[in-house]
Short mmCIF file of C-alpha atoms in Angstrom, two decimals:
data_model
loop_
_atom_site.label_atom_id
_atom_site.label_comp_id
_atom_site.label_asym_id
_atom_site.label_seq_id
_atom_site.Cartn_x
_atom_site.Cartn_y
_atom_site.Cartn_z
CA UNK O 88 33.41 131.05 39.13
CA UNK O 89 34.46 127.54 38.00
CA UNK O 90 37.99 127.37 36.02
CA UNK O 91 36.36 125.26 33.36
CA UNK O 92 34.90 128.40 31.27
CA UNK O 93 31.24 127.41 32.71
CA UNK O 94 29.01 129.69 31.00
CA UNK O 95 31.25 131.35 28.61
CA UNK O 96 30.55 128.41 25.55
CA UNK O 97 27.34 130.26 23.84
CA UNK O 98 29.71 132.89 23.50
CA UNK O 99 32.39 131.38 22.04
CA UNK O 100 30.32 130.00 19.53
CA UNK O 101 29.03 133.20 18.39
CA UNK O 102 32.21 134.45 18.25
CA UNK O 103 33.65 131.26 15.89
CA UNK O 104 30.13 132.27 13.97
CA UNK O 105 31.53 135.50 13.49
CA UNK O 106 34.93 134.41 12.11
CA UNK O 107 33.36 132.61 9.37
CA UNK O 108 31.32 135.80 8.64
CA UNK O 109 34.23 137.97 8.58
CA UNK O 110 35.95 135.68 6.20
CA UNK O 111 33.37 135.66 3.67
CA UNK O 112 33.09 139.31 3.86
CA UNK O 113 36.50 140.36 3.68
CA UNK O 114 38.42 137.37 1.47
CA UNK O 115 41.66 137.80 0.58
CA UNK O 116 42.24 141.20 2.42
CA UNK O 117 42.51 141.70 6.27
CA UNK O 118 39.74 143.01 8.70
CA UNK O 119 40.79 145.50 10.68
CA UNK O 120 37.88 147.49 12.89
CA UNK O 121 33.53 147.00 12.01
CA UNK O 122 31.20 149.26 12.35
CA UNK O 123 29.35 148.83 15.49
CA UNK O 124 25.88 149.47 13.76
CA UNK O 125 26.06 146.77 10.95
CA UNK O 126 29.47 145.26 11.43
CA UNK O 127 30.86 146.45 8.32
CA UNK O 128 34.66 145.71 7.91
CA UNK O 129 37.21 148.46 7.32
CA UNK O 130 40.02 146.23 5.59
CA UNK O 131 43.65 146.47 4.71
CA UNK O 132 45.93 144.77 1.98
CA UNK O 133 48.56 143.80 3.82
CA UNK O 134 47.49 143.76 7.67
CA UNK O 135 49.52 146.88 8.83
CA UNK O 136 50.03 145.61 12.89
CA UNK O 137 46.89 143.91 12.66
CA UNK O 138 47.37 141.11 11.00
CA UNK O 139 48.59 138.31 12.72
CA UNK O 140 45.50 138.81 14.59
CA UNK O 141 43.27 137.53 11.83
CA UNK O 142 45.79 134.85 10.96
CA UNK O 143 45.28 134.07 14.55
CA UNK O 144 41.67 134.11 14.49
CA UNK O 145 41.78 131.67 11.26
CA UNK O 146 43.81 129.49 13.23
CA UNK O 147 41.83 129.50 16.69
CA UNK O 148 38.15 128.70 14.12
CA UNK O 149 40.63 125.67 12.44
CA UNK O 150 40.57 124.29 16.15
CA UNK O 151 37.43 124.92 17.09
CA UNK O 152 35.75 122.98 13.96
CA UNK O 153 38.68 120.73 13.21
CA UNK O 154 37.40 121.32 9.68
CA UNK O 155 40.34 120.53 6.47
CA UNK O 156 38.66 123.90 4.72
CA UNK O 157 39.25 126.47 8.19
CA UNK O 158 43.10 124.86 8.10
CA UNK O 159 43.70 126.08 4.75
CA UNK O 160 42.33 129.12 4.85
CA UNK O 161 44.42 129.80 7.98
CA UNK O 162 47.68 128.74 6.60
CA UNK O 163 46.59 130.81 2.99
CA UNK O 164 46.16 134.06 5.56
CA UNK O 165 49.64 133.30 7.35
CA UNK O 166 51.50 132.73 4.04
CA UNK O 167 50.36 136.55 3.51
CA UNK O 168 52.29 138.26 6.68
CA UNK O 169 55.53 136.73 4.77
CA UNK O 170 56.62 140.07 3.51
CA UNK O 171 56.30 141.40 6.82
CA UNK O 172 59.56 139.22 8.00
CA UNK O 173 61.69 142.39 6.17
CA UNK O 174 59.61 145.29 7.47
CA UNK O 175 61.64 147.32 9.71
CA UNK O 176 58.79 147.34 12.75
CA UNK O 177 58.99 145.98 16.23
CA UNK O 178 55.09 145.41 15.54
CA UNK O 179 56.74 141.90 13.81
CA UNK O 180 56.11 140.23 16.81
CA UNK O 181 52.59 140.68 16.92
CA UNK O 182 52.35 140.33 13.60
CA UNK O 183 54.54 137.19 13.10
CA UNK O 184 54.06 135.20 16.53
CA UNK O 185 50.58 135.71 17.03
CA UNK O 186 49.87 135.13 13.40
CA UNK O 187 51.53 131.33 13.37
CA UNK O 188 51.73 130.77 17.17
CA UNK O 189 48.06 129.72 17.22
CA UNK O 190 48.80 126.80 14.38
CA UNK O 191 50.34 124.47 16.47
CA UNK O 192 52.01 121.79 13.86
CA UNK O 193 51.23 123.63 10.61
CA UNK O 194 55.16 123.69 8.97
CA UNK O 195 54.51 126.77 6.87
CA UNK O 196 53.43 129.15 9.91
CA UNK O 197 56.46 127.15 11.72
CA UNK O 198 59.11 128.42 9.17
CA UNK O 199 57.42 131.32 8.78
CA UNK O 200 58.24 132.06 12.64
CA UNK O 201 61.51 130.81 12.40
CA UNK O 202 62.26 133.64 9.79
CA UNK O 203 60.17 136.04 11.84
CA UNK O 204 62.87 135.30 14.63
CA UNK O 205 65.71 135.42 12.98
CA UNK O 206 64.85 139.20 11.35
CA UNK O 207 63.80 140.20 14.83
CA UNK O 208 67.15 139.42 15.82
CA UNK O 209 69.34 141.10 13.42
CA UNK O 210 67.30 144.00 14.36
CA UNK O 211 68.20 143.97 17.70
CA UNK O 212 70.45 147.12 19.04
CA UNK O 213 73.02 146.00 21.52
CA UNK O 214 73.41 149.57 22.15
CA UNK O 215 70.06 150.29 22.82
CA UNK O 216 69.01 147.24 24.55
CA UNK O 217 65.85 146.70 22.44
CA UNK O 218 64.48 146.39 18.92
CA UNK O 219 63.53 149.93 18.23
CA UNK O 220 60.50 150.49 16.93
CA UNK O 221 61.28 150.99 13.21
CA UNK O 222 59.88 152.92 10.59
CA UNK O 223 57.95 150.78 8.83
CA UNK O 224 54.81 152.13 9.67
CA UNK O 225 56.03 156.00 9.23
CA UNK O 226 57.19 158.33 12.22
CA UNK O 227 60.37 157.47 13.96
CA UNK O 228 62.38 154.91 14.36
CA UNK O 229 64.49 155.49 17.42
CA UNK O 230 60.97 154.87 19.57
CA UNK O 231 60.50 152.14 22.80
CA UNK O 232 56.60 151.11 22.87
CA UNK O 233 54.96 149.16 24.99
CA UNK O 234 53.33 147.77 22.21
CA UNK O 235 56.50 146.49 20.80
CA UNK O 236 56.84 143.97 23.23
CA UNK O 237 54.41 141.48 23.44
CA UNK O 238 54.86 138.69 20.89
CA UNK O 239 57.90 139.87 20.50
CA UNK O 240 59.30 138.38 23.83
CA UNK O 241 58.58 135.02 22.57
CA UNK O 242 59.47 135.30 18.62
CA UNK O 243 63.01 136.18 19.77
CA UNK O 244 63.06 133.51 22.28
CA UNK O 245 62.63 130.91 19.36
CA UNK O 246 65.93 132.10 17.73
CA UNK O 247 68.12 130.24 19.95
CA UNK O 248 70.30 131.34 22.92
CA UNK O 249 71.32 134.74 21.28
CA UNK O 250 67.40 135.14 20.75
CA UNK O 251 66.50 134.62 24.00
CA UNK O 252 69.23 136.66 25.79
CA UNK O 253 67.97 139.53 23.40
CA UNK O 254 64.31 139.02 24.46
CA UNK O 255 65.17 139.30 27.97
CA UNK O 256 66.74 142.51 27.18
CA UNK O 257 64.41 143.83 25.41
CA UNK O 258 61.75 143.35 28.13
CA UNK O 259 64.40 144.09 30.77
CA UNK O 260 65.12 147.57 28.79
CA UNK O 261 60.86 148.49 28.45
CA UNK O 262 60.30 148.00 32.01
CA UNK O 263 63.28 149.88 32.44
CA UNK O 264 61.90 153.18 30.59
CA UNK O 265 57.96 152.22 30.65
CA UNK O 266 57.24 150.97 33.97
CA UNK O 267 57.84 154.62 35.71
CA UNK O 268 58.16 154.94 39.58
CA UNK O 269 55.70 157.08 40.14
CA UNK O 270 53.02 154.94 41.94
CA UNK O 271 50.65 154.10 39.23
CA UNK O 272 53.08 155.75 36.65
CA UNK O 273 53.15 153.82 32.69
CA UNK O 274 55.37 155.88 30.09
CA UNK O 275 54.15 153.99 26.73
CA UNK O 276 56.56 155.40 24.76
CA UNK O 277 59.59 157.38 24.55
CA UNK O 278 61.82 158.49 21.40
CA UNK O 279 65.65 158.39 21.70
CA UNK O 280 68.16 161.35 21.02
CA UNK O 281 71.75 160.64 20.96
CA UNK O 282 72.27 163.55 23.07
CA UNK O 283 69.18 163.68 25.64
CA UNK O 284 68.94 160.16 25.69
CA UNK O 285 64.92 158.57 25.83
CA UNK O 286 62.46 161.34 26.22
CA UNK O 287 58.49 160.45 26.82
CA UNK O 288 56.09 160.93 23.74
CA UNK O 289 52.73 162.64 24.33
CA UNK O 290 51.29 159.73 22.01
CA UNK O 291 50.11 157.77 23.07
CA UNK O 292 49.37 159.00 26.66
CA UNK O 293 50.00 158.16 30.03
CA UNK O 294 46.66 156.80 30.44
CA UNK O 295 46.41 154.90 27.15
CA UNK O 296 44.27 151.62 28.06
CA UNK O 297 46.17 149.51 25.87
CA UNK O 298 49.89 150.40 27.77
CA UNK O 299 49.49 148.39 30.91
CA UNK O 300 47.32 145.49 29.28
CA UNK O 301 50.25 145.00 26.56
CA UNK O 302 52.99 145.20 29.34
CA UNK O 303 51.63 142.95 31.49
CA UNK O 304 50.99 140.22 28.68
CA UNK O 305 54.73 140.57 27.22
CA UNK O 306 55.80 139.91 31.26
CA UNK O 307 53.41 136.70 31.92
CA UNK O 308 55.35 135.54 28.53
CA UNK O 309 58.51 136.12 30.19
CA UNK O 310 57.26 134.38 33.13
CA UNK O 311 56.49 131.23 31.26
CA UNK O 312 60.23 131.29 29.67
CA UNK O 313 62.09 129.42 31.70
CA UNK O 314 64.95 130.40 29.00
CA UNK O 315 64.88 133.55 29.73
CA UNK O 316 67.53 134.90 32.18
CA UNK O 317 67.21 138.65 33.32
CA UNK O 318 68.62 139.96 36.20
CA UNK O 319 67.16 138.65 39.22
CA UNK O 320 64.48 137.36 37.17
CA UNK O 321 61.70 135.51 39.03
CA UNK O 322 61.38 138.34 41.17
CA UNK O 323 61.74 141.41 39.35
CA UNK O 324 59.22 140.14 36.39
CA UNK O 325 57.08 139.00 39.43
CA UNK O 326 57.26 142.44 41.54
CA UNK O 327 56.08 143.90 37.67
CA UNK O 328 53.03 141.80 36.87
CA UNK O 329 51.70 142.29 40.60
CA UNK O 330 52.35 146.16 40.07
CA UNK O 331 50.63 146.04 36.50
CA UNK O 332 48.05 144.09 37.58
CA UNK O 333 47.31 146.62 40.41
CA UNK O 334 47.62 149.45 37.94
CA UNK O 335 45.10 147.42 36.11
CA UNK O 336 42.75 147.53 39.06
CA UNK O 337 42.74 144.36 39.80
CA UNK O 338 44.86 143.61 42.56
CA UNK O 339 41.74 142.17 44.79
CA UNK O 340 39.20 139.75 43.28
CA UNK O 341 36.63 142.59 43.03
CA UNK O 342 36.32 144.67 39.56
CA UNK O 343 37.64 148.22 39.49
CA UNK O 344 35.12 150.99 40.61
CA UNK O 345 34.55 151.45 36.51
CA UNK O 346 34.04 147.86 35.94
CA UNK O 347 36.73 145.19 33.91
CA UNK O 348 36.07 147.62 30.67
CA UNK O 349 38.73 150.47 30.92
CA UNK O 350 38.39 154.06 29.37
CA UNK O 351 40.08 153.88 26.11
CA UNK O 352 42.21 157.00 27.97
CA UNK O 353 42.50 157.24 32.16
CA UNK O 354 42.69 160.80 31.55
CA UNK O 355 39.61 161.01 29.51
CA UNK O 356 37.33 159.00 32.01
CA UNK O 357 34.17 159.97 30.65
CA UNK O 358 35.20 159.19 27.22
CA UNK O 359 34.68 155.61 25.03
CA UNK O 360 35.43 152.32 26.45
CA UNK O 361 38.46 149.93 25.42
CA UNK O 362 37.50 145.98 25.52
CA UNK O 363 40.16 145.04 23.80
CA UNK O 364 42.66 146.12 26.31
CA UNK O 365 40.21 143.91 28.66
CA UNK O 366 40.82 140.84 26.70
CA UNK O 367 44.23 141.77 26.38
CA UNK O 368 44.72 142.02 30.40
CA UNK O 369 42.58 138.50 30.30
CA UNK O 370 44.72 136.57 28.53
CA UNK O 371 47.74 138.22 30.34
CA UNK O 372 46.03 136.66 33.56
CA UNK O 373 45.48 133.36 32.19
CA UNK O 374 49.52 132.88 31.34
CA UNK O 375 49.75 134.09 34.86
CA UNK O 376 47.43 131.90 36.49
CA UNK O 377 49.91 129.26 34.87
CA UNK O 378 52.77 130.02 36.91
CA UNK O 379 53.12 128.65 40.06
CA UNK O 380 52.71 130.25 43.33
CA UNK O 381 50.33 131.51 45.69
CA UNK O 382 48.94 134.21 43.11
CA UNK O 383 47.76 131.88 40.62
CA UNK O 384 43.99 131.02 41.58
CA UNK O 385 43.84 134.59 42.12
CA UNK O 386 44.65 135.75 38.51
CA UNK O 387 42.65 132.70 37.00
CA UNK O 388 39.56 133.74 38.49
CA UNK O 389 39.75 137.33 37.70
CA UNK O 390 41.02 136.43 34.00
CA UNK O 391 37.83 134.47 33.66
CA UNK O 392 35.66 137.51 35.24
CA UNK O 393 36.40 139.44 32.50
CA UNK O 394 35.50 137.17 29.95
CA UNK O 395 32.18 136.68 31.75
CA UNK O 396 31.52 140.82 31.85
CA UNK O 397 32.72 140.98 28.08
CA UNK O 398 30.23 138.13 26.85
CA UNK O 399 27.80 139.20 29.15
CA UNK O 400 27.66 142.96 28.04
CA UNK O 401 29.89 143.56 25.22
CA UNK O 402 29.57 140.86 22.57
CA UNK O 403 26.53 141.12 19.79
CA UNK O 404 24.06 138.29 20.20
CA UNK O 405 20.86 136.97 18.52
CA UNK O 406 18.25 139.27 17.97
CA UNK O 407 20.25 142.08 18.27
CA UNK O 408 20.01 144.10 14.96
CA UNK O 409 23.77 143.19 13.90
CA UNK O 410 25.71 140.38 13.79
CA UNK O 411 26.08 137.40 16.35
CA UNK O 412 29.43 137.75 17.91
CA UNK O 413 30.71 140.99 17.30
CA UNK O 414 33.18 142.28 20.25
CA UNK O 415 31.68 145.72 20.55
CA UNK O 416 33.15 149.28 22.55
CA UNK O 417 36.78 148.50 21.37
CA UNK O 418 38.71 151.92 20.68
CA UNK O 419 41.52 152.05 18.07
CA UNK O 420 42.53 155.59 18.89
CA UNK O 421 40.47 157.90 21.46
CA UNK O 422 42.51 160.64 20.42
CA UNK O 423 42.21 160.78 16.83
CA UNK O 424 38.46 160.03 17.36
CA UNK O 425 39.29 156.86 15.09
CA UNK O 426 36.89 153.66 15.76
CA UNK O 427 36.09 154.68 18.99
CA UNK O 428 32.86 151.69 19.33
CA UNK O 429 33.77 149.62 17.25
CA UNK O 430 35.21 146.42 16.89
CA UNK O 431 38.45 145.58 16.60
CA UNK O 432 40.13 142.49 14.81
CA UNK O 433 42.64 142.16 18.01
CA UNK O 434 39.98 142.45 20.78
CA UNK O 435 37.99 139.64 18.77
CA UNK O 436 41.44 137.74 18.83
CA UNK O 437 42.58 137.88 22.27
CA UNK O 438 38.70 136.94 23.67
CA UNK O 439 38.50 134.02 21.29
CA UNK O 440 42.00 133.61 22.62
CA UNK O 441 41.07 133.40 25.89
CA UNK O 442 37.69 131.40 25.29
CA UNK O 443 39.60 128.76 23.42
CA UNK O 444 42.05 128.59 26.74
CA UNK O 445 39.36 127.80 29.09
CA UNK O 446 37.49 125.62 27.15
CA UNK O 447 40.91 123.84 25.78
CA UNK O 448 41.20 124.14 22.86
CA UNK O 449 45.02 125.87 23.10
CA UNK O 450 47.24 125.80 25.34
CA UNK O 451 47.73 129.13 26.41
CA UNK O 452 51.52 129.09 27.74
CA UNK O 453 52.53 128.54 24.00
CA UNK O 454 50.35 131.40 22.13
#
């Protein structure tokens, strides 16, 4: 499999294509999963923790045609997640970094990051180690997520020294209470209480597909932050990718006995499919295959296996009945039995992500 995304540019077109669709169909309001028979958009006002994906995807179609129009239509999208710089959510950093990371010079998703980075830091808890959770989006706030990680590693890293000393210890303090030593073992997320200290959740579950791909992303950031000084560092975020990655199934360069496509829930193997957390885990392998040492070529060419198997089997093309490009068999929530097919604004983002990487359009160290 050649490193130069041989194969993969049909694809990527139809998924571009798609963007452009999704635009006109949704305007001013953000997509957030499609109906797998007819790709019809659920939407929200505001984005919820969705949407800095869509101002990502804006950004990533900008690039791709290199069109004036796609630009401001990107930036209009990004000037929308403003509000979302007071929001009391650890969520902000995929909302605010992947929402203006992908705009490369633009100044208003610059400054809109900057701000991003600075809230993220006043929310940080020394005590606690992290940026809880928040309870922006309802339930508690005391929580550590997996899912509160990623972008958020690198929005806190732009505040400065203080910024990046936090985002190493908010990393430091996830692996700490997710990454459990049980052999194969992923806590996703735990609640505090001042006098039992962090507890596990039941939701989402051990074997939630999203956990390890989300983990192992916010860690190949880390990786590519030089600025970043944990304990021991090199090693102990290198000893965690390899062990997420081999969670992942893919600690050899053949596919897991289910294929690249995880169950949306380990314990539910018979249950729906997750791409998303495969296009997740790809672009997780692609920062990886960026840093140096003997595992690189490794993680490049499985990162670009899974693209192949998710344009090969998952994504809509002509002739099909529905529209070119859709990302189908992504699962919001297996549990609630919430858009279990469908697909998903974030697991269109992070394959037109990873398309874009291998075909150069972005850099992928800095997204």
């Amino acid at each position: 499999m050649s490193a130069d995304g041989a194969g993969l540019g049909p694809a990527f077109d139809a998924v571009m294509a798609r963007v452009a669709v999704t635009a006109e169909a949704v305007g001013p309001r953000f997509p957030l999963y499609a109906e797998p028979a007819d790709g019809r958009w659920t939407t929200t006002g505001r984005g919820s923790w969705t949407g800095g994906f869509w101002a990502g995807l804006l950004w990533l179609r900008a690039r791709y045609t290199g069109d004036a129009a796609d630009r401001r239509a990107a930036a209009a999208s990004t000037a929308r997640l403003a509000p979302w710089v007071g929001a009391d959510t650890a969520t902000r950093g995929l909302i605010l970094w992947y929402g203006t990371a992908p705009a490369g010079d633009d100044a208003g998703a610059a400054e809109l990051q900057g701000l991003g980075a600075r809230a993220m830091l006043s929310a940080y808890d020394r005590e606690l180690g992290l940026v809880p959770w928040g309870d922006a989006l309802g339930g508690p706030r005391l929580l550590a997520r997996v899912d509160g990680v990623p972008g958020t590693v690198p929005l806190l890293a732009g505040a400065g020294g203080q910024g990046a000393a936090a985002a190493a210890a908010h990393l430091s303090r996830h692996l700490d209470l997710c990454l459990d030593a049980t052999p194969g073992g992923l806590i996703p997320a735990l609640t505090f209480d001042a006098v039992a200290g962090w507890q596990p959740c039941p939701d989402p579950p051990p074997g939630w597909s999203r956990g390890r791909a989300w983990l192992l992303l916010a860690v190949a950031d880390a990786l590519l932050r030089p600025d970043l000084s944990l304990p021991g560092p090199a090693a102990r975020l290198g000893e965690a990718a390899e062990r997420l990655v081999a969670q992942l199934g893919f600690a050899g360069h053949e596919f897991p006995s289910g294929g690249p496509v995880p169950a949306a829930d380990a314990g539910r193997p018979d249950g729906p499919l997750d791409t998303s957390a495969a296009a997740i885990t790809a672009v997780a392998l692609l920062k990886l295959a960026r840093v140096p040492g003997p595992r690189a070529a490794g993680y490049a060419y499985r990162a670009e296996a899974i693209l192949h198997r998710l344009a090969e089997d998952h994504v809509t093309g002509p002739g099909s009945g529905r529209p070119t490009g859709m990302l189908l068999d992504g699962c919001y929530d297996a549990g609630k039995g919430l858009a279990v097919r469908h697909e998903l604004v974030w697991g269109d983002f992070f394959l037109a992500l990873g398309l874009a990487a291998v075909h150069g359009i972005v850099d992928i160290t800095r997204v």
